[in-house]
PDB file of C-alpha atoms in Angstrom:
ATOM      1  CA  MET L   7      95.647  96.714 104.199  1.00 74.00           C
ATOM      2  CA  THR L   8      91.933  96.056 104.560  1.00 88.00           C
ATOM      3  CA  LYS L   9      89.328  94.769 102.134  1.00 94.00           C
ATOM      4  CA  THR L  10      85.736  95.536 103.100  1.00 97.00           C
ATOM      5  CA  VAL L  11      82.440  94.651 101.404  1.00 98.00           C
ATOM      6  CA  LEU L  12      79.164  96.400 102.216  1.00 98.00           C
ATOM      7  CA  VAL L  13      75.844  94.663 101.537  1.00 97.00           C
ATOM      8  CA  PRO L  14      72.336  95.935 102.414  1.00 96.00           C
ATOM      9  CA  SER L  15      69.956  94.440 104.940  1.00 95.00           C
ATOM     10  CA  SER L  16      67.533  94.062 102.004  1.00 95.00           C
ATOM     11  CA  LEU L  17      69.937  91.638 100.316  1.00 94.00           C
ATOM     12  CA  VAL L  18      67.464  88.714 100.223  1.00 94.00           C
ATOM     13  CA  ARG L  19      64.316  90.740  99.560  1.00 92.00           C
ATOM     14  CA  GLU L  20      63.396  88.783  96.401  1.00 91.00           C
ATOM     15  CA  THR L  21      63.738  85.273  97.850  1.00 92.00           C
ATOM     16  CA  ARG L  22      60.644  83.110  98.155  1.00 90.00           C
ATOM     17  CA  ASP L  23      61.440  81.335 101.413  1.00 94.00           C
ATOM     18  CA  LYS L  24      64.006  81.053 104.206  1.00 95.00           C
ATOM     19  CA  ARG L  25      65.827  78.146 102.566  1.00 96.00           C
ATOM     20  CA  GLU L  26      66.442  80.121  99.368  1.00 96.00           C
ATOM     21  CA  ALA L  27      67.444  83.196 101.377  1.00 96.00           C
ATOM     22  CA  THR L  28      69.959  81.146 103.361  1.00 97.00           C
ATOM     23  CA  ARG L  29      71.487  79.658 100.212  1.00 97.00           C
ATOM     24  CA  LYS L  30      71.848  83.134  98.673  1.00 96.00           C
ATOM     25  CA  LEU L  31      73.671  84.411 101.746  1.00 97.00           C
ATOM     26  CA  GLY L  32      75.957  81.395 101.574  1.00 97.00           C
ATOM     27  CA  TYR L  33      77.120  82.478  98.114  1.00 97.00           C
ATOM     28  CA  VAL L  34      77.770  85.991  99.442  1.00 97.00           C
ATOM     29  CA  ALA L  35      79.896  84.593 102.278  1.00 97.00           C
ATOM     30  CA  ARG L  36      81.721  82.328  99.848  1.00 96.00           C
ATOM     31  CA  ALA L  37      82.552  85.215  97.489  1.00 96.00           C
ATOM     32  CA  ALA L  38      83.950  87.172 100.444  1.00 96.00           C
ATOM     33  CA  THR L  39      86.072  84.169 101.437  1.00 94.00           C
ATOM     34  CA  VAL L  40      87.328  83.355  97.931  1.00 94.00           C
ATOM     35  CA  PHE L  41      88.666  86.893  97.491  1.00 94.00           C
ATOM     36  CA  ARG L  42      90.057  87.222 101.041  1.00 92.00           C
ATOM     37  CA  ILE L  43      87.714  89.957 102.212  1.00 95.00           C
ATOM     38  CA  ASP L  44      88.503  91.062 105.778  1.00 93.00           C
ATOM     39  CA  ARG L  45      85.159  92.616 106.701  1.00 95.00           C
ATOM     40  CA  LEU L  46      81.639  91.933 105.482  1.00 97.00           C
ATOM     41  CA  VAL L  47      79.400  94.756 106.708  1.00 97.00           C
ATOM     42  CA  VAL L  48      75.589  94.666 106.645  1.00 97.00           C
ATOM     43  CA  TYR L  49      74.259  98.218 106.337  1.00 96.00           C
ATOM     44  CA  PRO L  50      70.576  99.125 106.923  1.00 95.00           C
ATOM     45  CA  ASP L  51      68.136  99.522 104.041  1.00 93.00           C
ATOM     46  CA  ARG L  52      64.843  99.676 105.932  1.00 88.00           C
ATOM     47  CA  ASP L  53      62.783 100.749 102.926  1.00 89.00           C
ATOM     48  CA  GLY L  54      63.878  97.707 100.940  1.00 85.00           C
ATOM     49  CA  GLN L  55      63.536  95.007 103.587  1.00 84.00           C
ATOM     50  CA  THR L  56      60.833  92.384 103.352  1.00 81.00           C
ATOM     51  CA  ARG L  57      60.292  89.574 105.835  1.00 82.00           C
ATOM     52  CA  TRP L  58      64.012  88.753 106.005  1.00 83.00           C
ATOM     53  CA  GLY L  59      65.669  91.764 107.645  1.00 80.00           C
ATOM     54  CA  ASP L  60      69.102  92.731 108.913  1.00 85.00           C
ATOM     55  CA  GLY L  61      68.950  90.382 111.908  1.00 91.00           C
ATOM     56  CA  PHE L  62      68.468  87.383 109.638  1.00 95.00           C
ATOM     57  CA  VAL L  63      71.055  88.521 107.090  1.00 96.00           C
ATOM     58  CA  ARG L  64      73.764  89.230 109.650  1.00 96.00           C
ATOM     59  CA  THR L  65      73.097  86.057 111.677  1.00 96.00           C
ATOM     60  CA  VAL L  66      73.320  83.720 108.674  1.00 97.00           C
ATOM     61  CA  LEU L  67      76.433  85.468 107.299  1.00 97.00           C
ATOM     62  CA  ALA L  68      78.124  85.374 110.719  1.00 95.00           C
ATOM     63  CA  TYR L  69      77.288  81.681 111.111  1.00 96.00           C
ATOM     64  CA  ALA L  70      78.646  80.900 107.641  1.00 96.00           C
ATOM     65  CA  ALA L  71      81.885  82.746 108.471  1.00 93.00           C
ATOM     66  CA  THR L  72      82.361  80.818 111.723  1.00 92.00           C
ATOM     67  CA  PRO L  73      84.769  77.867 111.444  1.00 90.00           C
ATOM     68  CA  PRO L  74      82.794  74.589 111.594  1.00 90.00           C
ATOM     69  CA  TYR L  75      84.641  73.452 114.729  1.00 87.00           C
ATOM     70  CA  LEU L  76      83.333  76.499 116.639  1.00 89.00           C
ATOM     71  CA  ARG L  77      79.738  76.602 115.414  1.00 90.00           C
ATOM     72  CA  LYS L  78      78.320  74.273 118.055  1.00 86.00           C
ATOM     73  CA  GLU L  79      80.095  76.221 120.799  1.00 84.00           C
ATOM     74  CA  LEU L  80      79.044  79.659 119.557  1.00 87.00           C
ATOM     75  CA  TRP L  81      75.617  79.148 118.034  1.00 90.00           C
ATOM     76  CA  GLY L  82      72.595  77.609 119.641  1.00 83.00           C
ATOM     77  CA  GLN L  83      69.380  76.826 117.880  1.00 85.00           C
ATOM     78  CA  CYS L  84      67.495  79.824 116.520  1.00 89.00           C
ATOM     79  CA  ASP L  85      64.945  80.451 113.784  1.00 91.00           C
ATOM     80  CA  GLU L  86      67.420  82.256 111.525  1.00 94.00           C
ATOM     81  CA  LEU L  87      69.631  79.162 111.291  1.00 95.00           C
ATOM     82  CA  GLU L  88      66.896  76.683 110.366  1.00 95.00           C
ATOM     83  CA  TYR L  89      68.343  75.935 106.910  1.00 96.00           C
ATOM     84  CA  VAL L  90      72.096  76.385 107.425  1.00 96.00           C
ATOM     85  CA  GLY L  91      72.604  72.880 106.067  1.00 95.00           C
ATOM     86  CA  VAL L  92      72.345  74.355 102.543  1.00 96.00           C
ATOM     87  CA  LEU L  93      75.289  76.728 103.094  1.00 96.00           C
ATOM     88  CA  PRO L  94      78.302  75.943 100.893  1.00 93.00           C
ATOM     89  CA  PRO L  95      81.568  75.221 102.745  1.00 91.00           C
ATOM     90  CA  LEU L  96      83.904  78.220 102.860  1.00 90.00           C
ATOM     91  CA  LEU L  97      87.176  76.357 103.548  1.00 84.00           C
ATOM     92  CA  ALA L  98      89.129  79.534 104.316  1.00 80.00           C
ATOM     93  CA  VAL L  99      92.840  78.927 103.774  1.00 73.00           C
ATOM     94  CA  THR L 100      95.419  79.927 106.359  1.00 56.00           C
ATOM     95  CA  GLN L 101      97.736  82.853 105.915  1.00 45.00           C
ATOM     96  CA  THR L 102     100.767  80.625 106.417  1.00 40.00           C
ATOM     97  CA  GLY L 103     100.971  76.996 105.373  1.00 40.00           C
ATOM     98  CA  SER L 104      98.665  75.368 102.861  1.00 38.00           C
ATOM     99  CA  GLY L 105      96.120  73.922 105.257  1.00 47.00           C
ATOM    100  CA  SER L 106      94.570  74.502 108.654  1.00 47.00           C
ATOM    101  CA  ASP L 107      96.693  71.744 110.217  1.00 50.00           C
ATOM    102  CA  ASP L 108     100.051  72.888 108.821  1.00 53.00           C
ATOM    103  CA  PRO L 109     102.791  74.212 111.144  1.00 55.00           C
ATOM    104  CA  GLY L 110     102.528  77.969 111.452  1.00 66.00           C
ATOM    105  CA  SER L 111      98.818  78.047 110.621  1.00 80.00           C
ATOM    106  CA  LEU L 112      96.336  80.372 112.285  1.00 85.00           C
ATOM    107  CA  ARG L 113      93.068  79.277 113.848  1.00 87.00           C
ATOM    108  CA  GLN L 114      90.164  80.881 115.574  1.00 88.00           C
ATOM    109  CA  GLY L 115      89.635  79.672 119.106  1.00 89.00           C
ATOM    110  CA  ILE L 116      87.031  80.249 121.781  1.00 91.00           C
ATOM    111  CA  VAL L 117      87.926  80.505 125.469  1.00 92.00           C
ATOM    112  CA  THR L 118      86.051  77.800 127.373  1.00 91.00           C
ATOM    113  CA  GLU L 119      87.621  78.334 130.813  1.00 93.00           C
ATOM    114  CA  VAL L 120      89.642  81.090 132.483  1.00 94.00           C
ATOM    115  CA  GLY L 121      92.116  79.943 135.135  1.00 91.00           C
ATOM    116  CA  SER L 122      93.604  81.849 138.046  1.00 86.00           C
ATOM    117  CA  ASP L 123      97.165  81.177 136.927  1.00 88.00           C
ATOM    118  CA  GLY L 124      97.160  83.384 133.825  1.00 90.00           C
ATOM    119  CA  ARG L 125      96.158  80.512 131.582  1.00 94.00           C
ATOM    120  CA  VAL L 126      92.969  79.715 129.670  1.00 95.00           C
ATOM    121  CA  ARG L 127      91.529  76.640 128.026  1.00 94.00           C
ATOM    122  CA  VAL L 128      90.747  77.202 124.357  1.00 93.00           C
ATOM    123  CA  ASN L 129      88.700  75.192 121.884  1.00 92.00           C
ATOM    124  CA  CYS L 130      90.384  75.647 118.509  1.00 88.00           C
ATOM    125  CA  GLY L 131      89.216  72.546 116.694  1.00 84.00           C
ATOM    126  CA  LEU L 132      91.811  70.085 117.961  1.00 84.00           C
ATOM    127  CA  GLN L 133      90.817  66.836 119.640  1.00 81.00           C
ATOM    128  CA  HIS L 134      90.504  68.527 123.043  1.00 86.00           C
ATOM    129  CA  PRO L 135      90.576  72.116 124.342  1.00 90.00           C
ATOM    130  CA  ILE L 136      94.140  73.185 125.013  1.00 92.00           C
ATOM    131  CA  SER L 137      95.626  75.150 127.923  1.00 94.00           C
ATOM    132  CA  LEU L 138      97.531  78.266 126.880  1.00 94.00           C
ATOM    133  CA  PRO L 139      99.112  81.243 128.678  1.00 93.00           C
ATOM    134  CA  VAL L 140      97.438  84.601 128.099  1.00 93.00           C
ATOM    135  CA  PRO L 141      99.766  87.305 126.695  1.00 91.00           C
ATOM    136  CA  SER L 142     100.369  90.089 129.204  1.00 88.00           C
ATOM    137  CA  SER L 143      98.845  92.636 126.808  1.00 86.00           C
ATOM    138  CA  LEU L 144      95.559  90.735 126.536  1.00 88.00           C
ATOM    139  CA  THR L 145      92.567  90.300 128.825  1.00 88.00           C
ATOM    140  CA  VAL L 146      90.101  87.568 127.869  1.00 89.00           C
ATOM    141  CA  ASP L 147      86.846  86.271 129.276  1.00 91.00           C
ATOM    142  CA  GLN L 148      85.057  82.979 128.889  1.00 90.00           C
ATOM    143  CA  GLY L 149      83.318  82.755 125.530  1.00 86.00           C
ATOM    144  CA  GLU L 150      85.652  85.239 123.859  1.00 87.00           C
ATOM    145  CA  ARG L 151      87.313  84.501 120.520  1.00 86.00           C
ATOM    146  CA  VAL L 152      91.086  84.520 120.236  1.00 90.00           C
ATOM    147  CA  THR L 153      93.627  83.876 117.483  1.00 90.00           C
ATOM    148  CA  ILE L 154      95.861  80.831 117.874  1.00 91.00           C
ATOM    149  CA  ARG L 155      99.082  80.097 116.021  1.00 91.00           C
ATOM    150  CA  ILE L 156      99.807  76.372 115.785  1.00 88.00           C
ATOM    151  CA  ALA L 157     103.578  75.855 115.554  1.00 88.00           C
ATOM    152  CA  SER L 158     103.409  72.061 115.844  1.00 85.00           C
ATOM    153  CA  GLU L 159     100.764  69.428 116.547  1.00 80.00           C
ATOM    154  CA  GLU L 160     103.098  66.590 117.603  1.00 82.00           C
ATOM    155  CA  PRO L 161     104.252  67.626 120.096  1.00 85.00           C
ATOM    156  CA  LEU L 162     101.632  70.355 120.443  1.00 87.00           C
ATOM    157  CA  ARG L 163     103.085  73.848 120.461  1.00 90.00           C
ATOM    158  CA  ALA L 164     100.649  76.734 120.202  1.00 92.00           C
ATOM    159  CA  ARG L 165     100.197  80.261 121.499  1.00 92.00           C
ATOM    160  CA  ILE L 166      97.647  83.048 121.593  1.00 93.00           C
ATOM    161  CA  ILE L 167      98.697  85.954 119.389  1.00 90.00           C
ATOM    162  CA  THR L 168      97.445  89.526 119.306  1.00 85.00           C
ATOM    163  CA  ASP L 169      99.072  90.977 116.183  1.00 80.00           C
ATOM    164  CA  GLU L 170      97.326  88.892 113.514  1.00 76.00           C
ATOM    165  CA  SER L 171      93.770  87.979 112.640  1.00 73.00           C
ATOM    166  CA  PRO L 172      92.741  84.419 111.811  1.00 70.00           C
ATOM    167  CA  PRO L 173      91.784  83.526 108.242  1.00 71.00           C
ATOM    168  CA  GLY L 174      88.253  84.209 107.169  1.00 80.00           C
ATOM    169  CA  VAL L 175      85.902  87.170 107.091  1.00 91.00           C
ATOM    170  CA  ARG L 176      84.505  89.188 110.008  1.00 92.00           C
ATOM    171  CA  VAL L 177      80.793  89.988 109.772  1.00 95.00           C
ATOM    172  CA  GLU L 178      79.610  93.283 111.260  1.00 95.00           C
ATOM    173  CA  ARG L 179      76.619  95.615 111.253  1.00 95.00           C
ATOM    174  CA  ALA L 180      77.178  99.330 110.605  1.00 96.00           C
ATOM    175  CA  THR L 181      75.714 102.236 108.693  1.00 95.00           C
ATOM    176  CA  MET L 182      77.215 102.919 105.300  1.00 94.00           C
ATOM    177  CA  ASP L 183      78.618 106.262 106.420  1.00 94.00           C
ATOM    178  CA  VAL L 184      80.407 104.700 109.401  1.00 95.00           C
ATOM    179  CA  ALA L 185      81.911 101.966 107.216  1.00 95.00           C
ATOM    180  CA  LEU L 186      83.041 104.400 104.513  1.00 95.00           C
ATOM    181  CA  ASN L 187      84.634 106.809 106.987  1.00 94.00           C
ATOM    182  CA  ARG L 188      86.898 104.302 108.725  1.00 93.00           C
ATOM    183  CA  THR L 189      90.571 105.192 108.632  1.00 92.00           C
ATOM    184  CA  ASP L 190      91.355 101.912 106.847  1.00 91.00           C
ATOM    185  CA  SER L 191      88.547 102.133 104.270  1.00 92.00           C
ATOM    186  CA  GLY L 192      91.012 102.571 101.377  1.00 91.00           C
ATOM    187  CA  VAL L 193      89.497 103.371  97.994  1.00 93.00           C
ATOM    188  CA  ARG L 194      85.709 103.657  98.354  1.00 95.00           C
ATOM    189  CA  ILE L 195      83.887 102.045  95.443  1.00 96.00           C
ATOM    190  CA  ALA L 196      80.195 101.915  94.533  1.00 95.00           C
ATOM    191  CA  ALA L 197      79.340  98.895  92.375  1.00 95.00           C
ATOM    192  CA  SER L 198      76.528  99.942  90.061  1.00 93.00           C
ATOM    193  CA  ARG L 199      75.333  99.445  86.502  1.00 90.00           C
ATOM    194  CA  TYR L 200      75.237 103.246  86.312  1.00 90.00           C
ATOM    195  CA  GLY L 201      78.929 103.581  87.073  1.00 91.00           C
ATOM    196  CA  GLU L 202      81.894 103.892  84.727  1.00 91.00           C
ATOM    197  CA  GLU L 203      82.257 100.758  82.621  1.00 92.00           C
ATOM    198  CA  LEU L 204      85.399  98.874  83.543  1.00 91.00           C
ATOM    199  CA  SER L 205      87.664  98.116  80.577  1.00 89.00           C
ATOM    200  CA  ILE L 206      90.989  96.377  80.007  1.00 88.00           C
ATOM    201  CA  GLU L 207      92.690  99.762  79.796  1.00 87.00           C
ATOM    202  CA  SER L 208      91.151 101.101  83.008  1.00 89.00           C
ATOM    203  CA  LEU L 209      92.069  97.980  84.997  1.00 87.00           C
ATOM    204  CA  THR L 210      95.705  99.124  85.202  1.00 85.00           C
ATOM    205  CA  THR L 211      94.690 102.516  86.558  1.00 86.00           C
ATOM    206  CA  LEU L 212      92.296 100.879  89.016  1.00 88.00           C
ATOM    207  CA  SER L 213      95.015  98.523  90.297  1.00 84.00           C
ATOM    208  CA  GLN L 214      97.338 101.475  90.883  1.00 84.00           C
ATOM    209  CA  GLN L 215      94.632 103.317  92.806  1.00 85.00           C
ATOM    210  CA  LEU L 216      93.973 100.317  95.055  1.00 85.00           C
ATOM    211  CA  THR L 217      97.624  99.734  95.992  1.00 79.00           C
ATOM    212  CA  GLY L 218      98.609 103.401  96.205  1.00 70.00           C
ATOM    213  CA  ALA L 219     102.309 104.192  96.365  1.00 53.00           C
ATOM    214  CA  THR L 220     103.281 100.646  97.340  1.00 56.00           C
ATOM    215  CA  PRO L 221     102.306  98.276  94.480  1.00 56.00           C
ATOM    216  CA  SER L 222     103.762  95.299  96.358  1.00 55.00           C
ATOM    217  CA  GLU L 223     101.061  95.563  99.036  1.00 66.00           C
ATOM    218  CA  GLU L 224      97.615  94.019  98.983  1.00 72.00           C
ATOM    219  CA  PRO L 225      94.885  96.266  97.548  1.00 76.00           C
ATOM    220  CA  SER L 226      92.931  98.277 100.109  1.00 88.00           C
ATOM    221  CA  PHE L 227      89.297  99.123  99.367  1.00 94.00           C
ATOM    222  CA  THR L 228      85.716  99.318 100.559  1.00 96.00           C
ATOM    223  CA  VAL L 229      83.156  98.308  97.946  1.00 97.00           C
ATOM    224  CA  ALA L 230      79.388  98.727  98.386  1.00 97.00           C
ATOM    225  CA  PHE L 231      76.650  96.738  96.667  1.00 97.00           C
ATOM    226  CA  GLY L 232      72.924  97.251  96.315  1.00 95.00           C
ATOM    227  CA  ALA L 233      69.998  94.850  96.523  1.00 93.00           C
ATOM    228  CA  PRO L 234      67.652  93.216  93.984  1.00 89.00           C
ATOM    229  CA  GLU L 235      65.615  95.962  92.286  1.00 88.00           C
ATOM    230  CA  ARG L 236      67.293  98.443  94.639  1.00 91.00           C
ATOM    231  CA  GLY L 237      70.655  99.512  93.321  1.00 91.00           C
ATOM    232  CA  LEU L 238      72.835 101.960  95.202  1.00 93.00           C
ATOM    233  CA  PRO L 239      71.326 105.068  93.543  1.00 92.00           C
ATOM    234  CA  LYS L 240      67.873 104.042  94.748  1.00 92.00           C
ATOM    235  CA  ILE L 241      69.075 103.110  98.244  1.00 93.00           C
ATOM    236  CA  LEU L 242      70.977 106.412  98.537  1.00 91.00           C
ATOM    237  CA  ASP L 243      68.171 108.411  96.873  1.00 89.00           C
ATOM    238  CA  ILE L 244      70.457 109.571  94.074  1.00 87.00           C
ATOM    239  CA  ASP L 245      69.354 110.193  90.495  1.00 84.00           C
ATOM    240  CA  PRO L 246      71.118 107.478  88.406  1.00 83.00           C
ATOM    241  CA  ASP L 247      71.698 110.041  85.642  1.00 76.00           C
ATOM    242  CA  GLY L 248      73.695 112.130  88.097  1.00 68.00           C
ATOM    243  CA  VAL L 249      76.171 109.461  89.132  1.00 71.00           C
ATOM    244  CA  GLU L 250      78.841 111.085  86.955  1.00 57.00           C
ATOM    245  CA  LEU L 251      78.864 113.944  89.473  1.00 47.00           C
ATOM    246  CA  ARG L 252      80.273 111.595  92.100  1.00 46.00           C
ATOM    247  CA  ASP L 253      83.588 113.448  92.547  1.00 44.00           C
ATOM    248  CA  THR L 254      82.001 116.698  93.753  1.00 42.00           C
ATOM    249  CA  PRO L 255      79.491 117.438  96.509  1.00 43.00           C
ATOM    250  CA  SER L 256      75.944 118.005  95.324  1.00 43.00           C
ATOM    251  CA  ALA L 257      74.923 121.637  94.823  1.00 44.00           C
ATOM    252  CA  ASP L 258      71.364 120.622  95.594  1.00 48.00           C
ATOM    253  CA  ASP L 259      70.896 120.352  99.360  1.00 44.00           C
ATOM    254  CA  SER L 260      68.034 117.909  98.799  1.00 44.00           C
ATOM    255  CA  GLN L 261      70.433 115.376  97.288  1.00 44.00           C
ATOM    256  CA  PRO L 262      72.940 113.357  99.353  1.00 45.00           C
ATOM    257  CA  ASP L 263      76.632 114.067  98.915  1.00 48.00           C
ATOM    258  CA  ARG L 264      77.765 111.851  96.052  1.00 49.00           C
ATOM    259  CA  SER L 265      81.411 112.302  97.034  1.00 61.00           C
ATOM    260  CA  ARG L 266      81.131 109.661  99.758  1.00 85.00           C
ATOM    261  CA  PHE L 267      82.558 107.284  97.090  1.00 92.00           C
ATOM    262  CA  ASP L 268      85.814 107.693  95.187  1.00 92.00           C
ATOM    263  CA  LEU L 269      84.585 105.603  92.241  1.00 92.00           C
ATOM    264  CA  TRP L 270      81.335 104.360  90.749  1.00 93.00           C
ATOM    265  CA  LEU L 271      82.124 101.239  88.728  1.00 93.00           C
ATOM    266  CA  ASN L 272      80.148  98.992  86.403  1.00 93.00           C
ATOM    267  CA  THR L 273      82.173  95.768  86.504  1.00 93.00           C
ATOM    268  CA  VAL L 274      79.793  93.877  84.202  1.00 91.00           C
ATOM    269  CA  PRO L 275      79.560  96.101  81.117  1.00 89.00           C
ATOM    270  CA  ARG L 276      77.242  94.999  78.317  1.00 86.00           C
ATOM    271  CA  GLN L 277      75.451  92.618  80.667  1.00 86.00           C
ATOM    272  CA  GLY L 278      73.389  89.992  78.905  1.00 86.00           C
ATOM    273  CA  SER L 279      70.759  89.683  81.624  1.00 84.00           C
ATOM    274  CA  GLU L 280      68.281  92.367  82.606  1.00 80.00           C
ATOM    275  CA  THR L 281      69.368  92.054  86.221  1.00 82.00           C
ATOM    276  CA  ILE L 282      72.477  90.793  87.957  1.00 88.00           C
ATOM    277  CA  ARG L 283      72.019  89.241  91.369  1.00 91.00           C
ATOM    278  CA  THR L 284      74.022  90.706  94.221  1.00 93.00           C
ATOM    279  CA  GLU L 285      75.962  87.493  94.788  1.00 94.00           C
ATOM    280  CA  GLU L 286      76.851  87.430  91.076  1.00 95.00           C
ATOM    281  CA  ALA L 287      77.948  91.056  91.228  1.00 95.00           C
ATOM    282  CA  LEU L 288      80.202  90.220  94.183  1.00 97.00           C
ATOM    283  CA  PHE L 289      82.094  87.551  92.241  1.00 96.00           C
ATOM    284  CA  ALA L 290      82.401  89.739  89.124  1.00 95.00           C
ATOM    285  CA  THR L 291      83.509  92.848  91.010  1.00 96.00           C
ATOM    286  CA  LEU L 292      85.862  91.240  93.519  1.00 96.00           C
ATOM    287  CA  ALA L 293      87.588  89.285  90.749  1.00 94.00           C
ATOM    288  CA  CYS L 294      88.470  92.597  89.070  1.00 92.00           C
ATOM    289  CA  LEU L 295      89.606  94.206  92.334  1.00 92.00           C
ATOM    290  CA  ASN L 296      91.778  91.174  93.100  1.00 87.00           C
ATOM    291  CA  LEU L 297      93.929  91.629  89.988  1.00 81.00           C
ATOM    292  CA  GLU L 298      97.463  92.966  90.367  1.00 69.00           C
TER     293      GLU L 298
END
C-alpha cells in the first residue's frame, strides 16, 4: 500500500528569504516522515511561483529526506542548500527493529565502487564502506542507491535486498495528473477548506475507504495540497462553489474535470485562523488519514 503527498512548486511563495523557505520545507518533510509517507511529489504551479521555484523546493525536500550519513556523498555545495542547517532532523524509524542499528533494520546505501567479481562497496553509514554481493536480479552502477538489510553488526552480516524500500520518504517531481493516475494512487483526496468538513462520524467511513476490503492493511491514498493564497481550486482553475460537483465530470468544457479526485476534504473545520499554512495542513490532514 502506498501513501503519497502532492505539494505545489509554489509551496514557499510567501516566504521572505531563503532561510525561512528552507525551514518551511523542513516542516513539510518532517510531516511526511512522521506519518510514514512513501512519496512526496512536487507538482508544477508556474502561475503561483515566486523567486523560489520547483527546483529549489524539490532540492531542499530531497536533501532533507536523505539520511545524514549519505548527504556528503550525494550532495555537493549548491545555492539551494545554503541554509540546510535550519532543517529539523527527520529521524525516520526502521520498518523492523526500533532503531537504525538494530538487527533486521533497513538502511539506504550508496554504491561507491563496482567490482568485477559481482560485488560492490556500499556506504550505508557504518564506520567504513562494506563489500556486498549484488543479487542476480539487480544491476547497479557507481553512485546508485540501494537498500541494505543489516542482520548483525558484530559480526557484520548484511545484504542488498530488492523487495523492500528503506525507511523514509522518496521525493519526486511529476504533474498532478501523472501522480493521480498511478496504479497505486489509492483514494485520491484534495485537501481544501472548500471540501466536505471532516467529522467524528465521517472518520469511520473515511478509514474504511482508505483500507478498502482489507482493514488490516495500511491505508492507501494520494492527498494533494495547495499553496499559500493559492488553494487547490485556484491552482486547478475550479470555482470553489462548484467543488461539491467533484464526483461527476464537468458539463462545461471550459472547466477541468473535477472527478480527478475521489474526495474533497476540509480536515480543519471551523478554523480559527484566516489562513492555514501548508505545513500545518499536512500535519492536520495526515493525522486524520493515519487513524485506523
